[in-house]
Amino acid sequence: MSLVFIAACRLTLDVAALGAVRAKKQLLRRVVDRVKARFTVAVAELPEEGDRAAVGFAVLATSNSQAKEAMSRLLRFVEEMSVAPVTDVVTEITKFGDGGEDSGEHPGFAIPKGERTLAEAEGLGAWEHRPSAPQPTAPGRGQAQTPRPSAGGPPLSLEEARARARALRKPRDWEQPPPRRTTKDG
């Protein structure tokens, strides 16, 4: 398994001098758009109260130094934009993977003891205890059902069911004949 480094950053700007909420939103939009245009990075406006505005960034890298370098270039770019004073910067780099052979275990994604997976909650049971053959599902839940005529006769073929459905629906705009043009003679 190879290593992946995720660098995440929360940048807080002082926007007290702008006053209006609309001006603050425009400033944030400008920062987000310029960063997206310049870097391959995930960017989001973060909720902040009062005279502050916050922007979040996330970068993927293959090494710790590459993640640090990418984040420092991004922060330097935002500071050089001089749109508003930077009041706070919080950066975190997270490592995923162990760098060795794939052991089949994912320690970063383990489900805590006592918690259930979505499959267990839906009644499929734990992965280790599931049967190898697929279980039959109730009609209408994932399996195609053969359409039956309303009179209770034999099942319809697929083409018969399609023809019946076409006859029931309203014709679409392009299927309708063009409207007649009337002219007044006079």
Short mmCIF file of C-alpha atoms in Angstrom, two decimals:
data_model
loop_
_atom_site.label_atom_id
_atom_site.label_comp_id
_atom_site.label_asym_id
_atom_site.label_seq_id
_atom_site.Cartn_x
_atom_site.Cartn_y
_atom_site.Cartn_z
CA MET A 1 0.00 0.00 0.00
CA SER A 2 1.39 3.42 -0.84
CA LEU A 3 1.28 6.47 1.36
CA VAL A 4 -1.01 9.41 0.73
CA PHE A 5 -0.64 12.72 2.54
CA ILE A 6 -3.57 15.09 2.94
CA ALA A 7 -2.80 18.68 3.87
CA ALA A 8 -5.78 20.65 5.17
CA CYS A 9 -5.76 24.32 6.07
CA ARG A 10 -8.20 26.82 7.57
CA LEU A 11 -7.34 30.41 6.71
CA THR A 12 -9.11 33.21 8.59
CA LEU A 13 -9.22 36.73 7.15
CA ASP A 14 -10.11 39.99 8.92
CA VAL A 15 -12.86 41.60 6.84
CA ALA A 16 -14.05 44.22 9.36
CA ALA A 17 -13.08 47.09 7.04
CA LEU A 18 -15.44 45.87 4.31
CA GLY A 19 -18.61 46.37 6.34
CA ALA A 20 -21.33 44.98 4.07
CA VAL A 21 -22.02 41.26 3.93
CA ARG A 22 -22.16 41.43 0.14
CA ALA A 23 -18.62 42.84 -0.02
CA LYS A 24 -17.39 40.04 2.27
CA LYS A 25 -18.98 37.41 0.02
CA GLN A 26 -17.40 38.99 -3.07
CA LEU A 27 -13.98 38.96 -1.39
CA LEU A 28 -14.34 35.28 -0.47
CA ARG A 29 -15.53 34.41 -3.97
CA ARG A 30 -12.49 36.22 -5.43
CA VAL A 31 -10.08 34.30 -3.19
CA VAL A 32 -11.75 30.95 -3.93
CA ASP A 33 -11.84 31.54 -7.70
CA ARG A 34 -8.21 32.69 -7.95
CA VAL A 35 -6.93 29.79 -5.84
CA LYS A 36 -8.92 27.26 -7.91
CA ALA A 37 -7.56 28.78 -11.13
CA ARG A 38 -3.95 28.67 -9.95
CA PHE A 39 -3.70 25.43 -7.93
CA THR A 40 -5.06 21.88 -8.05
CA VAL A 41 -6.74 22.09 -4.68
CA ALA A 42 -10.13 21.66 -3.02
CA VAL A 43 -11.39 25.02 -1.72
CA ALA A 44 -14.47 25.90 0.33
CA GLU A 45 -15.87 28.94 2.08
CA LEU A 46 -16.26 28.13 5.77
CA PRO A 47 -18.87 29.60 8.11
CA GLU A 48 -17.52 32.39 10.29
CA GLU A 49 -19.21 35.03 12.41
CA GLY A 50 -18.61 38.73 12.84
CA ASP A 51 -15.71 40.51 11.22
CA ARG A 52 -13.97 37.37 10.00
CA ALA A 53 -14.13 35.26 6.87
CA ALA A 54 -12.71 31.75 6.62
CA VAL A 55 -11.60 29.61 3.69
CA GLY A 56 -10.63 25.93 3.80
CA PHE A 57 -8.12 24.22 1.50
CA ALA A 58 -7.18 20.57 1.00
CA VAL A 59 -4.26 19.16 -1.02
CA LEU A 60 -3.25 15.56 -1.77
CA ALA A 61 0.45 14.68 -2.05
CA THR A 62 2.72 11.65 -2.14
CA SER A 63 5.15 12.91 0.52
CA ASN A 64 5.02 15.01 3.66
CA SER A 65 7.44 17.59 2.24
CA GLN A 66 5.43 17.86 -0.97
CA ALA A 67 2.23 18.49 1.05
CA LYS A 68 3.98 21.16 3.18
CA GLU A 69 5.43 22.85 0.10
CA ALA A 70 2.09 22.90 -1.74
CA MET A 71 0.31 24.37 1.28
CA SER A 72 3.00 27.02 1.87
CA ARG A 73 2.85 28.11 -1.81
CA LEU A 74 -0.93 28.34 -1.56
CA LEU A 75 -0.82 30.40 1.66
CA ARG A 76 1.88 32.69 0.23
CA PHE A 77 -0.30 33.24 -2.86
CA VAL A 78 -3.33 34.22 -0.76
CA GLU A 79 -1.24 36.58 1.40
CA GLU A 80 0.25 38.22 -1.72
CA MET A 81 -3.27 38.84 -3.05
CA SER A 82 -3.59 41.43 -0.24
CA VAL A 83 -7.37 41.23 -0.18
CA ALA A 84 -7.58 41.28 3.63
CA PRO A 85 -5.23 40.74 6.57
CA VAL A 86 -4.70 37.09 7.53
CA THR A 87 -5.55 36.66 11.22
CA ASP A 88 -5.20 32.90 11.69
CA VAL A 89 -3.80 29.90 9.82
CA VAL A 90 -4.36 26.33 11.01
CA THR A 91 -2.68 23.59 8.96
CA GLU A 92 -2.76 19.83 9.48
CA ILE A 93 -1.13 17.06 7.46
CA THR A 94 -2.56 13.55 7.76
CA LYS A 95 -0.91 10.36 6.50
CA PHE A 96 -2.87 7.37 5.15
CA GLY A 97 -1.33 3.97 4.49
CA ASP A 98 1.58 2.08 6.00
CA GLY A 99 4.10 2.07 3.16
CA GLY A 100 4.50 -1.74 3.23
CA GLU A 101 2.74 -4.59 1.52
CA ASP A 102 -1.04 -4.51 1.59
CA SER A 103 -1.97 -6.60 4.61
CA GLY A 104 -5.69 -6.32 3.96
CA GLU A 105 -6.16 -4.23 7.09
CA HIS A 106 -6.99 -0.55 6.98
CA PRO A 107 -6.20 0.83 10.44
CA GLY A 108 -7.34 4.34 9.50
CA PHE A 109 -10.78 3.10 8.52
CA ALA A 110 -11.56 0.60 11.28
CA ILE A 111 -15.07 0.69 12.70
CA PRO A 112 -15.02 1.25 16.47
CA LYS A 113 -16.09 -1.62 18.70
CA GLY A 114 -19.84 -1.56 19.26
CA GLU A 115 -20.57 0.38 16.04
CA ARG A 116 -22.35 -1.27 13.10
CA THR A 117 -21.61 -0.95 9.41
CA LEU A 118 -24.37 0.07 7.02
CA ALA A 119 -24.56 -3.53 5.74
CA GLU A 120 -25.05 -4.84 9.28
CA ALA A 121 -27.72 -2.22 9.95
CA GLU A 122 -29.59 -3.31 6.82
CA GLY A 123 -29.58 -6.91 8.02
CA LEU A 124 -26.83 -8.32 5.81
CA GLY A 125 -24.69 -9.21 8.82
CA ALA A 126 -20.99 -8.85 9.35
CA TRP A 127 -18.77 -9.32 6.31
CA GLU A 128 -17.12 -12.41 7.78
CA HIS A 129 -20.46 -14.17 8.40
CA ARG A 130 -22.22 -13.49 5.08
CA PRO A 131 -23.17 -16.44 2.88
CA SER A 132 -21.23 -16.73 -0.37
CA ALA A 133 -24.33 -17.17 -2.56
CA PRO A 134 -26.57 -14.13 -3.08
CA GLN A 135 -29.81 -14.28 -1.15
CA PRO A 136 -33.10 -13.95 -3.05
CA THR A 137 -34.76 -10.60 -2.60
CA ALA A 138 -38.43 -9.78 -2.38
CA PRO A 139 -40.16 -8.97 -5.69
CA GLY A 140 -39.70 -5.33 -6.63
CA ARG A 141 -36.50 -4.96 -4.55
CA GLY A 142 -33.67 -5.20 -7.03
CA GLN A 143 -35.07 -7.92 -9.33
CA ALA A 144 -36.97 -7.31 -12.53
CA GLN A 145 -40.52 -8.56 -12.39
CA THR A 146 -42.35 -9.78 -15.47
CA PRO A 147 -45.27 -7.47 -16.14
CA ARG A 148 -48.69 -9.09 -15.92
CA PRO A 149 -51.81 -7.93 -17.71
CA SER A 150 -54.46 -6.38 -15.50
CA ALA A 151 -56.92 -9.22 -16.27
CA GLY A 152 -54.67 -11.78 -14.55
CA GLY A 153 -53.67 -13.67 -17.73
CA PRO A 154 -50.23 -14.94 -18.67
CA PRO A 155 -47.22 -12.63 -18.24
CA LEU A 156 -46.58 -10.07 -20.97
CA SER A 157 -43.43 -10.14 -23.04
CA LEU A 158 -41.12 -7.15 -22.77
CA GLU A 159 -42.21 -5.81 -26.17
CA GLU A 160 -45.90 -6.13 -25.25
CA ALA A 161 -45.32 -4.27 -21.99
CA ARG A 162 -43.44 -1.48 -23.81
CA ALA A 163 -46.22 -1.17 -26.41
CA ARG A 164 -48.84 -0.95 -23.66
CA ALA A 165 -46.81 1.72 -21.81
CA ARG A 166 -46.37 3.77 -25.01
CA ALA A 167 -50.12 3.68 -25.62
CA LEU A 168 -50.82 5.02 -22.12
CA ARG A 169 -48.44 7.97 -22.10
CA LYS A 170 -49.09 11.42 -23.50
CA PRO A 171 -47.24 12.15 -26.78
CA ARG A 172 -44.14 14.29 -26.40
CA ASP A 173 -43.72 17.64 -28.14
CA TRP A 174 -41.62 16.29 -31.01
CA GLU A 175 -44.06 13.42 -31.57
CA GLN A 176 -47.11 15.64 -31.99
CA PRO A 177 -48.13 16.86 -35.44
CA PRO A 178 -47.25 20.51 -36.14
CA PRO A 179 -50.03 23.00 -35.39
CA ARG A 180 -52.18 24.08 -38.33
CA ARG A 181 -51.69 27.60 -39.54
CA THR A 182 -54.82 29.46 -40.37
CA THR A 183 -54.80 32.48 -42.61
CA LYS A 184 -57.47 35.09 -42.84
CA ASP A 185 -58.61 35.98 -46.28
CA GLY A 186 -59.99 39.28 -46.32
#
